[in-house]
GROMACS .gro file of C-alpha atoms in nm:
model
  465
    1UNK     CA    1   4.035  -2.528  -2.939
    2UNK     CA    2   4.074  -2.905  -2.959
    3UNK     CA    3   4.210  -3.062  -3.280
    4UNK     CA    4   4.181  -3.445  -3.287
    5UNK     CA    5   4.278  -3.483  -3.655
    6UNK     CA    6   4.637  -3.596  -3.617
    7UNK     CA    7   4.719  -3.889  -3.852
    8UNK     CA    8   4.356  -3.950  -3.947
    9UNK     CA    9   4.161  -3.946  -4.269
   10UNK     CA   10   3.891  -3.721  -4.406
   11UNK     CA   11   3.655  -3.842  -4.678
   12UNK     CA   12   3.524  -3.570  -4.908
   13UNK     CA   13   3.264  -3.555  -5.181
   14UNK     CA   14   3.200  -3.467  -5.457
   15UNK     CA   15   3.505  -3.421  -5.681
   16UNK     CA   16   3.398  -3.071  -5.786
   17UNK     CA   17   3.651  -2.833  -5.936
   18UNK     CA   18   3.613  -2.590  -5.646
   19UNK     CA   19   3.654  -2.858  -5.380
   20UNK     CA   20   4.022  -2.937  -5.436
   21UNK     CA   21   4.165  -2.586  -5.362
   22UNK     CA   22   3.949  -2.562  -5.055
   23UNK     CA   23   4.068  -2.901  -4.929
   24UNK     CA   24   4.431  -2.802  -4.985
   25UNK     CA   25   4.381  -2.503  -4.756
   26UNK     CA   26   4.204  -2.722  -4.498
   27UNK     CA   27   4.475  -2.988  -4.513
   28UNK     CA   28   4.743  -2.727  -4.461
   29UNK     CA   29   4.568  -2.581  -4.160
   30UNK     CA   30   4.518  -2.932  -4.018
   31UNK     CA   31   4.892  -3.004  -4.055
   32UNK     CA   32   4.867  -3.194  -4.387
   33UNK     CA   33   4.596  -3.435  -4.276
   34UNK     CA   34   4.519  -3.700  -4.532
   35UNK     CA   35   4.197  -3.672  -4.723
   36UNK     CA   36   4.036  -3.853  -5.017
   37UNK     CA   37   3.788  -3.694  -5.254
   38UNK     CA   38   3.514  -3.919  -5.396
   39UNK     CA   39   3.293  -3.842  -5.693
   40UNK     CA   40   2.967  -3.891  -5.506
   41UNK     CA   41   2.835  -3.885  -5.154
   42UNK     CA   42   2.744  -4.252  -5.175
   43UNK     CA   43   3.101  -4.356  -5.253
   44UNK     CA   44   3.228  -4.147  -4.963
   45UNK     CA   45   2.985  -4.320  -4.727
   46UNK     CA   46   3.095  -4.660  -4.859
   47UNK     CA   47   3.460  -4.572  -4.795
   48UNK     CA   48   3.372  -4.475  -4.438
   49UNK     CA   49   3.198  -4.809  -4.380
   50UNK     CA   50   3.509  -4.993  -4.495
   51UNK     CA   51   3.752  -4.802  -4.274
   52UNK     CA   52   3.564  -4.669  -3.969
   53UNK     CA   53   3.865  -4.669  -3.738
   54UNK     CA   54   4.074  -4.431  -3.949
   55UNK     CA   55   3.807  -4.196  -4.083
   56UNK     CA   56   3.769  -3.896  -3.853
   57UNK     CA   57   3.495  -3.718  -4.044
   58UNK     CA   58   3.330  -3.670  -4.379
   59UNK     CA   59   3.274  -3.342  -4.564
   60UNK     CA   60   2.995  -3.332  -4.819
   61UNK     CA   61   2.992  -3.021  -5.037
   62UNK     CA   62   2.687  -2.918  -5.231
   63UNK     CA   63   2.679  -2.671  -5.523
   64UNK     CA   64   2.336  -2.547  -5.618
   65UNK     CA   65   2.274  -2.314  -5.911
   66UNK     CA   66   2.183  -1.959  -5.814
   67UNK     CA   67   1.890  -1.784  -5.971
   68UNK     CA   68   1.968  -1.501  -6.210
   69UNK     CA   69   2.349  -1.467  -6.239
   70UNK     CA   70   2.442  -1.825  -6.332
   71UNK     CA   71   2.674  -1.877  -6.034
   72UNK     CA   72   2.636  -2.155  -5.776
   73UNK     CA   73   2.557  -2.148  -5.404
   74UNK     CA   74   2.787  -2.356  -5.188
   75UNK     CA   75   2.682  -2.542  -4.874
   76UNK     CA   76   2.845  -2.825  -4.686
   77UNK     CA   77   2.768  -3.086  -4.421
   78UNK     CA   78   3.002  -3.247  -4.173
   79UNK     CA   79   2.942  -3.616  -4.106
   80UNK     CA   80   3.081  -3.781  -3.794
   81UNK     CA   81   3.027  -4.104  -3.608
   82UNK     CA   82   2.712  -4.115  -3.396
   83UNK     CA   83   2.920  -4.241  -3.102
   84UNK     CA   84   3.113  -3.915  -3.090
   85UNK     CA   85   2.829  -3.677  -3.180
   86UNK     CA   86   2.525  -3.650  -2.953
   87UNK     CA   87   2.170  -3.632  -3.079
   88UNK     CA   88   2.059  -3.271  -3.113
   89UNK     CA   89   1.718  -3.351  -2.963
   90UNK     CA   90   1.887  -3.480  -2.649
   91UNK     CA   91   2.101  -3.169  -2.624
   92UNK     CA   92   1.805  -2.934  -2.639
   93UNK     CA   93   1.612  -3.134  -2.383
   94UNK     CA   94   1.910  -3.116  -2.150
   95UNK     CA   95   1.939  -2.742  -2.208
   96UNK     CA   96   1.612  -2.688  -2.021
   97UNK     CA   97   1.789  -2.731  -1.688
   98UNK     CA   98   2.160  -2.722  -1.796
   99UNK     CA   99   2.234  -2.944  -1.499
  100UNK     CA  100   2.505  -3.154  -1.663
  101UNK     CA  101   2.675  -2.853  -1.823
  102UNK     CA  102   2.683  -2.646  -1.503
  103UNK     CA  103   2.802  -2.944  -1.304
  104UNK     CA  104   3.111  -3.030  -1.509
  105UNK     CA  105   3.471  -3.016  -1.389
  106UNK     CA  106   3.541  -2.646  -1.439
  107UNK     CA  107   3.182  -2.534  -1.370
  108UNK     CA  108   3.158  -2.341  -1.694
  109UNK     CA  109   3.020  -2.593  -1.939
  110UNK     CA  110   3.337  -2.629  -2.142
  111UNK     CA  111   3.519  -2.916  -1.975
  112UNK     CA  112   3.458  -3.284  -1.940
  113UNK     CA  113   3.157  -3.417  -1.757
  114UNK     CA  114   2.797  -3.493  -1.835
  115UNK     CA  115   2.744  -3.193  -2.062
  116UNK     CA  116   2.662  -3.353  -2.398
  117UNK     CA  117   2.715  -3.037  -2.597
  118UNK     CA  118   3.084  -3.050  -2.499
  119UNK     CA  119   3.123  -3.349  -2.731
  120UNK     CA  120   3.109  -3.111  -3.027
  121UNK     CA  121   3.417  -2.944  -2.885
  122UNK     CA  122   3.599  -3.260  -2.788
  123UNK     CA  123   3.544  -3.456  -3.111
  124UNK     CA  124   3.673  -3.170  -3.328
  125UNK     CA  125   3.342  -3.085  -3.492
  126UNK     CA  126   3.360  -2.714  -3.404
  127UNK     CA  127   3.730  -2.698  -3.498
  128UNK     CA  128   3.666  -2.855  -3.839
  129UNK     CA  129   3.368  -2.629  -3.904
  130UNK     CA  130   3.574  -2.321  -3.822
  131UNK     CA  131   3.857  -2.427  -4.057
  132UNK     CA  132   3.614  -2.500  -4.344
  133UNK     CA  133   3.455  -2.155  -4.310
  134UNK     CA  134   3.798  -1.990  -4.299
  135UNK     CA  135   3.922  -2.193  -4.599
  136UNK     CA  136   3.618  -2.099  -4.809
  137UNK     CA  137   3.685  -1.730  -4.745
  138UNK     CA  138   4.054  -1.774  -4.826
  139UNK     CA  139   3.962  -1.945  -5.152
  140UNK     CA  140   3.757  -1.638  -5.246
  141UNK     CA  141   4.058  -1.413  -5.175
  142UNK     CA  142   3.896  -1.276  -4.860
  143UNK     CA  143   4.173  -1.209  -4.613
  144UNK     CA  144   4.061  -1.265  -4.256
  145UNK     CA  145   4.252  -1.388  -3.953
  146UNK     CA  146   4.181  -1.739  -3.840
  147UNK     CA  147   3.885  -1.734  -3.610
  148UNK     CA  148   3.888  -1.855  -3.253
  149UNK     CA  149   3.576  -1.999  -3.093
  150UNK     CA  150   3.482  -1.936  -2.732
  151UNK     CA  151   3.193  -2.119  -2.568
  152UNK     CA  152   2.999  -1.986  -2.272
  153UNK     CA  153   2.672  -2.087  -2.111
  154UNK     CA  154   2.383  -1.846  -2.135
  155UNK     CA  155   2.275  -1.696  -1.801
  156UNK     CA  156   1.997  -1.870  -1.612
  157UNK     CA  157   1.739  -1.745  -1.367
  158UNK     CA  158   1.835  -1.685  -1.007
  159UNK     CA  159   1.833  -2.005  -0.807
  160UNK     CA  160   1.522  -2.049  -0.595
  161UNK     CA  161   1.535  -2.345  -0.357
  162UNK     CA  162   1.244  -2.588  -0.342
  163UNK     CA  163   1.088  -2.521  -0.002
  164UNK     CA  164   0.778  -2.736  -0.043
  165UNK     CA  165   0.884  -3.012   0.195
  166UNK     CA  166   1.004  -2.775   0.468
  167UNK     CA  167   0.697  -2.553   0.438
  168UNK     CA  168   0.453  -2.843   0.450
  169UNK     CA  169   0.613  -3.019   0.747
  170UNK     CA  170   0.665  -2.702   0.953
  171UNK     CA  171   0.315  -2.567   0.887
  172UNK     CA  172   0.136  -2.883   0.998
  173UNK     CA  173   0.381  -2.942   1.285
  174UNK     CA  174   0.297  -2.613   1.456
  175UNK     CA  175  -0.076  -2.688   1.430
  176UNK     CA  176  -0.013  -3.028   1.591
  177UNK     CA  177   0.204  -2.872   1.863
  178UNK     CA  178  -0.078  -2.639   1.973
  179UNK     CA  179  -0.351  -2.904   1.946
  180UNK     CA  180  -0.277  -3.012   2.306
  181UNK     CA  181  -0.409  -2.682   2.439
  182UNK     CA  182  -0.750  -2.719   2.281
  183UNK     CA  183  -0.757  -3.079   2.404
  184UNK     CA  184  -0.696  -2.988   2.770
  185UNK     CA  185  -0.921  -2.681   2.766
  186UNK     CA  186  -1.214  -2.863   2.606
  187UNK     CA  187  -1.180  -3.151   2.854
  188UNK     CA  188  -1.185  -2.910   3.150
  189UNK     CA  189  -1.483  -2.713   3.020
  190UNK     CA  190  -1.694  -3.019   2.943
  191UNK     CA  191  -1.590  -3.188   3.269
  192UNK     CA  192  -1.728  -2.894   3.465
  193UNK     CA  193  -2.052  -2.925   3.275
  194UNK     CA  194  -2.056  -3.304   3.313
  195UNK     CA  195  -2.005  -3.290   3.691
  196UNK     CA  196  -2.255  -3.004   3.740
  197UNK     CA  197  -1.976  -2.781   3.873
  198UNK     CA  198  -2.063  -2.504   3.633
  199UNK     CA  199  -2.435  -2.511   3.722
  200UNK     CA  200  -2.345  -2.502   4.089
  201UNK     CA  201  -2.133  -2.192   4.039
  202UNK     CA  202  -2.414  -2.026   3.843
  203UNK     CA  203  -2.655  -2.101   4.127
  204UNK     CA  204  -2.418  -1.926   4.363
  205UNK     CA  205  -2.422  -1.615   4.146
  206UNK     CA  206  -2.138  -1.668   3.896
  207UNK     CA  207  -2.184  -1.464   3.582
  208UNK     CA  208  -2.130  -1.607   3.235
  209UNK     CA  209  -1.880  -1.336   3.150
  210UNK     CA  210  -1.669  -1.414   3.457
  211UNK     CA  211  -1.675  -1.785   3.373
  212UNK     CA  212  -1.546  -1.733   3.017
  213UNK     CA  213  -1.292  -1.469   3.119
  214UNK     CA  214  -1.146  -1.685   3.395
  215UNK     CA  215  -1.073  -1.977   3.161
  216UNK     CA  216  -0.950  -1.737   2.892
  217UNK     CA  217  -0.707  -1.574   3.134
  218UNK     CA  218  -0.570  -1.907   3.257
  219UNK     CA  219  -0.502  -2.047   2.912
  220UNK     CA  220  -0.385  -1.711   2.780
  221UNK     CA  221  -0.104  -1.717   3.034
  222UNK     CA  222  -0.020  -2.081   2.956
  223UNK     CA  223  -0.010  -2.022   2.581
  224UNK     CA  224   0.184  -1.698   2.629
  225UNK     CA  225   0.453  -1.881   2.827
  226UNK     CA  226   0.478  -2.166   2.575
  227UNK     CA  227   0.485  -1.928   2.278
  228UNK     CA  228   0.767  -1.726   2.432
  229UNK     CA  229   0.967  -2.047   2.480
  230UNK     CA  230   0.898  -2.157   2.121
  231UNK     CA  231   1.008  -1.819   1.983
  232UNK     CA  232   1.326  -1.827   2.190
  233UNK     CA  233   1.409  -2.176   2.067
  234UNK     CA  234   1.337  -2.073   1.706
  235UNK     CA  235   1.565  -1.772   1.745
  236UNK     CA  236   1.848  -1.971   1.904
  237UNK     CA  237   1.811  -2.251   1.650
  238UNK     CA  238   1.802  -1.996   1.363
  239UNK     CA  239   1.478  -2.136   1.228
  240UNK     CA  240   1.385  -1.786   1.109
  241UNK     CA  241   1.737  -1.646   1.098
  242UNK     CA  242   1.661  -1.361   0.854
  243UNK     CA  243   1.321  -1.265   0.995
  244UNK     CA  244   1.165  -1.039   1.252
  245UNK     CA  245   1.100  -1.288   1.530
  246UNK     CA  246   0.822  -1.070   1.671
  247UNK     CA  247   0.605  -1.164   1.372
  248UNK     CA  248   0.649  -1.531   1.459
  249UNK     CA  249   0.537  -1.451   1.815
  250UNK     CA  250   0.230  -1.264   1.687
  251UNK     CA  251   0.145  -1.549   1.450
  252UNK     CA  252   0.158  -1.818   1.719
  253UNK     CA  253  -0.009  -1.606   1.985
  254UNK     CA  254  -0.303  -1.523   1.760
  255UNK     CA  255  -0.348  -1.890   1.682
  256UNK     CA  256  -0.331  -1.973   2.052
  257UNK     CA  257  -0.612  -1.726   2.124
  258UNK     CA  258  -0.816  -1.867   1.837
  259UNK     CA  259  -0.803  -2.220   1.976
  260UNK     CA  260  -0.917  -2.090   2.317
  261UNK     CA  261  -1.222  -1.944   2.144
  262UNK     CA  262  -1.261  -2.262   1.937
  263UNK     CA  263  -1.267  -2.470   2.256
  264UNK     CA  264  -1.547  -2.247   2.392
  265UNK     CA  265  -1.729  -2.288   2.060
  266UNK     CA  266  -1.716  -2.669   2.070
  267UNK     CA  267  -1.810  -2.710   2.437
  268UNK     CA  268  -2.192  -2.686   2.398
  269UNK     CA  269  -2.193  -2.980   2.156
  270UNK     CA  270  -2.049  -3.233   2.402
  271UNK     CA  271  -2.148  -3.388   2.732
  272UNK     CA  272  -1.849  -3.623   2.778
  273UNK     CA  273  -1.513  -3.466   2.854
  274UNK     CA  274  -1.278  -3.725   2.702
  275UNK     CA  275  -1.475  -3.746   2.379
  276UNK     CA  276  -1.479  -3.368   2.349
  277UNK     CA  277  -1.103  -3.335   2.402
  278UNK     CA  278  -1.013  -3.606   2.153
  279UNK     CA  279  -1.240  -3.472   1.880
  280UNK     CA  280  -1.132  -3.111   1.934
  281UNK     CA  281  -0.759  -3.180   1.908
  282UNK     CA  282  -0.791  -3.427   1.622
  283UNK     CA  283  -1.019  -3.195   1.425
  284UNK     CA  284  -0.760  -2.914   1.425
  285UNK     CA  285  -0.501  -3.148   1.272
  286UNK     CA  286  -0.744  -3.278   1.010
  287UNK     CA  287  -0.857  -2.926   0.921
  288UNK     CA  288  -0.496  -2.814   0.876
  289UNK     CA  289  -0.448  -3.082   0.610
  290UNK     CA  290  -0.679  -2.880   0.383
  291UNK     CA  291  -0.381  -2.645   0.351
  292UNK     CA  292  -0.223  -2.910   0.126
  293UNK     CA  293  -0.480  -2.820  -0.139
  294UNK     CA  294  -0.294  -2.488  -0.166
  295UNK     CA  295   0.068  -2.593  -0.116
  296UNK     CA  296   0.063  -2.897  -0.345
  297UNK     CA  297  -0.113  -2.736  -0.642
  298UNK     CA  298   0.091  -2.417  -0.684
  299UNK     CA  299   0.393  -2.356  -0.907
  300UNK     CA  300   0.706  -2.165  -0.815
  301UNK     CA  301   0.794  -1.852  -1.014
  302UNK     CA  302   1.091  -1.611  -0.979
  303UNK     CA  303   0.864  -1.367  -0.795
  304UNK     CA  304   0.687  -1.614  -0.569
  305UNK     CA  305   0.405  -1.858  -0.633
  306UNK     CA  306   0.135  -1.900  -0.893
  307UNK     CA  307  -0.162  -2.051  -0.711
  308UNK     CA  308  -0.414  -2.298  -0.851
  309UNK     CA  309  -0.640  -2.207  -0.557
  310UNK     CA  310  -0.732  -1.838  -0.604
  311UNK     CA  311  -0.650  -1.591  -0.323
  312UNK     CA  312  -1.020  -1.528  -0.259
  313UNK     CA  313  -1.069  -1.897  -0.179
  314UNK     CA  314  -0.768  -1.886   0.054
  315UNK     CA  315  -0.924  -1.596   0.243
  316UNK     CA  316  -1.237  -1.808   0.295
  317UNK     CA  317  -1.031  -2.111   0.400
  318UNK     CA  318  -0.866  -1.898   0.667
  319UNK     CA  319  -1.198  -1.882   0.852
  320UNK     CA  320  -1.067  -2.211   0.992
  321UNK     CA  321  -0.780  -2.098   1.213
  322UNK     CA  322  -0.562  -2.414   1.167
  323UNK     CA  323  -0.552  -2.340   0.793
  324UNK     CA  324  -0.475  -1.975   0.864
  325UNK     CA  325  -0.176  -2.072   1.079
  326UNK     CA  326  -0.052  -2.325   0.821
  327UNK     CA  327  -0.069  -2.068   0.540
  328UNK     CA  328   0.097  -1.802   0.756
  329UNK     CA  329   0.381  -2.036   0.850
  330UNK     CA  330   0.419  -2.144   0.487
  331UNK     CA  331   0.449  -1.786   0.364
  332UNK     CA  332   0.678  -1.692   0.651
  333UNK     CA  333   0.928  -1.966   0.561
  334UNK     CA  334   0.922  -1.859   0.196
  335UNK     CA  335   0.990  -1.496   0.287
  336UNK     CA  336   1.270  -1.595   0.525
  337UNK     CA  337   1.460  -1.809   0.275
  338UNK     CA  338   1.373  -1.667  -0.067
  339UNK     CA  339   1.296  -1.301  -0.002
  340UNK     CA  340   1.549  -1.196   0.256
  341UNK     CA  341   1.334  -1.233   0.565
  342UNK     CA  342   0.986  -1.216   0.716
  343UNK     CA  343   0.948  -0.857   0.830
  344UNK     CA  344   0.712  -0.562   0.806
  345UNK     CA  345   0.853  -0.470   0.465
  346UNK     CA  346   0.780  -0.811   0.309
  347UNK     CA  347   0.458  -0.884   0.494
  348UNK     CA  348   0.251  -0.762   0.196
  349UNK     CA  349   0.443  -0.942  -0.083
  350UNK     CA  350   0.269  -1.193  -0.309
  351UNK     CA  351  -0.081  -1.273  -0.430
  352UNK     CA  352  -0.168  -1.405  -0.084
  353UNK     CA  353   0.066  -1.212   0.147
  354UNK     CA  354   0.154  -1.298   0.504
  355UNK     CA  355  -0.068  -1.024   0.638
  356UNK     CA  356  -0.377  -1.202   0.500
  357UNK     CA  357  -0.374  -1.507   0.734
  358UNK     CA  358  -0.273  -1.283   1.027
  359UNK     CA  359  -0.577  -1.063   0.968
  360UNK     CA  360  -0.796  -1.371   0.938
  361UNK     CA  361  -0.665  -1.508   1.270
  362UNK     CA  362  -0.791  -1.190   1.438
  363UNK     CA  363  -1.126  -1.232   1.262
  364UNK     CA  364  -1.138  -1.597   1.372
  365UNK     CA  365  -1.083  -1.504   1.738
  366UNK     CA  366  -1.372  -1.256   1.738
  367UNK     CA  367  -1.599  -1.483   1.533
  368UNK     CA  368  -1.536  -1.792   1.749
  369UNK     CA  369  -1.600  -1.603   2.074
  370UNK     CA  370  -1.929  -1.462   1.944
  371UNK     CA  371  -2.042  -1.801   1.817
  372UNK     CA  372  -1.941  -1.964   2.145
  373UNK     CA  373  -2.159  -1.722   2.344
  374UNK     CA  374  -2.450  -1.764   2.104
  375UNK     CA  375  -2.440  -2.145   2.095
  376UNK     CA  376  -2.402  -2.166   2.472
  377UNK     CA  377  -2.730  -1.978   2.499
  378UNK     CA  378  -2.937  -2.166   2.241
  379UNK     CA  379  -2.813  -2.528   2.232
  380UNK     CA  380  -3.027  -2.738   2.469
  381UNK     CA  381  -2.845  -2.867   2.773
  382UNK     CA  382  -2.945  -3.104   3.050
  383UNK     CA  383  -3.200  -2.852   3.176
  384UNK     CA  384  -3.344  -2.762   2.837
  385UNK     CA  385  -3.312  -2.453   2.618
  386UNK     CA  386  -3.202  -2.137   2.795
  387UNK     CA  387  -3.286  -1.887   2.520
  388UNK     CA  388  -3.463  -1.877   2.188
  389UNK     CA  389  -3.239  -1.869   1.875
  390UNK     CA  390  -3.331  -1.505   1.811
  391UNK     CA  391  -3.282  -1.393   2.170
  392UNK     CA  392  -3.019  -1.135   2.074
  393UNK     CA  393  -3.281  -0.951   1.868
  394UNK     CA  394  -3.510  -0.899   2.168
  395UNK     CA  395  -3.494  -0.581   2.372
  396UNK     CA  396  -3.577  -0.776   2.688
  397UNK     CA  397  -3.241  -0.954   2.664
  398UNK     CA  398  -3.038  -0.636   2.640
  399UNK     CA  399  -3.259  -0.427   2.876
  400UNK     CA  400  -3.413  -0.665   3.132
  401UNK     CA  401  -3.678  -0.520   3.367
  402UNK     CA  402  -3.579  -0.531   3.734
  403UNK     CA  403  -3.843  -0.593   3.997
  404UNK     CA  404  -3.873  -0.331   4.267
  405UNK     CA  405  -3.764  -0.386   4.625
  406UNK     CA  406  -4.125  -0.360   4.740
  407UNK     CA  407  -4.236  -0.641   4.506
  408UNK     CA  408  -3.961  -0.871   4.629
  409UNK     CA  409  -4.047  -0.792   4.992
  410UNK     CA  410  -4.414  -0.864   4.926
  411UNK     CA  411  -4.333  -1.204   4.774
  412UNK     CA  412  -4.103  -1.299   5.056
  413UNK     CA  413  -4.324  -1.170   5.335
  414UNK     CA  414  -4.656  -1.279   5.194
  415UNK     CA  415  -4.890  -1.326   5.491
  416UNK     CA  416  -4.693  -1.112   5.734
  417UNK     CA  417  -4.883  -0.852   5.938
  418UNK     CA  418  -4.637  -0.572   5.878
  419UNK     CA  419  -4.298  -0.508   5.724
  420UNK     CA  420  -4.123  -0.547   6.058
  421UNK     CA  421  -4.292  -0.869   6.160
  422UNK     CA  422  -4.091  -1.186   6.121
  423UNK     CA  423  -4.198  -1.547   6.135
  424UNK     CA  424  -3.962  -1.716   6.377
  425UNK     CA  425  -4.175  -1.997   6.524
  426UNK     CA  426  -4.418  -2.261   6.412
  427UNK     CA  427  -4.452  -2.636   6.365
  428UNK     CA  428  -4.274  -2.626   6.028
  429UNK     CA  429  -4.003  -2.375   6.117
  430UNK     CA  430  -3.669  -2.476   6.258
  431UNK     CA  431  -3.586  -2.278   6.570
  432UNK     CA  432  -3.292  -2.045   6.539
  433UNK     CA  433  -3.099  -1.833   6.782
  434UNK     CA  434  -3.191  -1.473   6.837
  435UNK     CA  435  -2.883  -1.360   6.643
  436UNK     CA  436  -3.014  -1.528   6.327
  437UNK     CA  437  -3.349  -1.350   6.333
  438UNK     CA  438  -3.413  -1.132   6.025
  439UNK     CA  439  -3.112  -1.282   5.847
  440UNK     CA  440  -3.289  -1.520   5.612
  441UNK     CA  441  -3.114  -1.579   5.280
  442UNK     CA  442  -3.393  -1.783   5.123
  443UNK     CA  443  -3.759  -1.851   5.208
  444UNK     CA  444  -3.957  -2.125   5.034
  445UNK     CA  445  -4.332  -2.077   5.041
  446UNK     CA  446  -4.610  -2.319   4.947
  447UNK     CA  447  -4.387  -2.607   4.835
  448UNK     CA  448  -4.572  -2.922   4.731
  449UNK     CA  449  -4.456  -3.273   4.636
  450UNK     CA  450  -4.692  -3.539   4.502
  451UNK     CA  451  -4.631  -3.900   4.391
  452UNK     CA  452  -4.849  -4.042   4.115
  453UNK     CA  453  -4.976  -4.401   4.143
  454UNK     CA  454  -5.327  -4.549   4.147
  455UNK     CA  455  -5.409  -4.263   4.371
  456UNK     CA  456  -5.216  -3.943   4.423
  457UNK     CA  457  -5.013  -3.934   4.743
  458UNK     CA  458  -4.912  -3.591   4.872
  459UNK     CA  459  -4.584  -3.607   5.058
  460UNK     CA  460  -4.546  -3.235   5.122
  461UNK     CA  461  -4.822  -2.978   5.111
  462UNK     CA  462  -4.724  -2.628   5.190
  463UNK     CA  463  -4.957  -2.346   5.272
  464UNK     CA  464  -4.923  -1.978   5.202
  465UNK     CA  465  -4.850  -1.776   5.514
   0.00000   0.00000   0.00000
């Protein structure tokens, strides 16, 4: 314990009969330090003002009468210079984080440094207080060994790093990285519609299901390849060094499938390819920024996060797949750094666990595909509305009636004498070789074209055969 009282002066008050024996014990323990006893506290303070450089401290005793037995109750106060004694309010404010005390020279809060509470050790306050207490007991014939004082910091909570910056940047970055896929896919889909390529394929017998599956398969393979490369780079770079890297693959792959479905969903609303691609990619980035409403309003606790946005609202927000990916990436980073890793054991930890956005990504994929099919059927295109908004409720859509072969033959061969007769000559029929007889793919009957002006002019007037 530090003793700075060599060749310095103590001022003491008041000059009570019990003060002198106590001060003799204190002086002896402090190696015969000089002290002066003053009748009153005011005189002691005046003496200090006159000789600040030599006065180490002041001791003010107080004797108050005790109720009942006529004895007195002793208390004392130690007065020291404000330059050597920190303000107690400052000390307690600093104790909230203990940063200066835990960052001192010996890392235990008892050496020099920015720990203000150490000043009570270094200026001799604690040493003087210990000697006064021991001297008072000695004066009452209480034999105790001289006390030693040890100082130790109280334990603090386990250190949890602040991951907000890393979580925010990484979450939005991955959304931006995959925004190129929805840009290219939307441009290709709308370009086919813009150039009538899609309608031409439908005229040649292409089914809707084959059209959607073909584009899905192409971009599934592209996204699969890119996701595998991203996961390999993340593993080599130790981005998720404590985690099951398969969960990262699942997370990114589900989001990739969701943006394929989202591209299909947005296609019916656009007729210009470049506009569609720009809006689609930019919208995913803008939507992902809504994730900041969650990450910037929560508080960190020893067990995880306390959210200002309730978990139920986060479930709803995950209906937008960019937000679902951002929240999944955010929780994955937290589990990797603070909880020992992102794996199947920690996937359910927290108020809004990692499994929640993963489940919602699956829901988003199914929902977007269904909406894409529905909107493609009901939103008017260049050739008008294909189906009524409630078409899926009609039995005729699910169980269409097929015309019989006889009806089709009758329509095609209207006017023929018998089923085996074929029309192969006439003023309006192009001659064909004998090998082409009975191999017609399409017959147009009774076609008419009229031009409206002051009088109607008929350019083509077909007749039923």
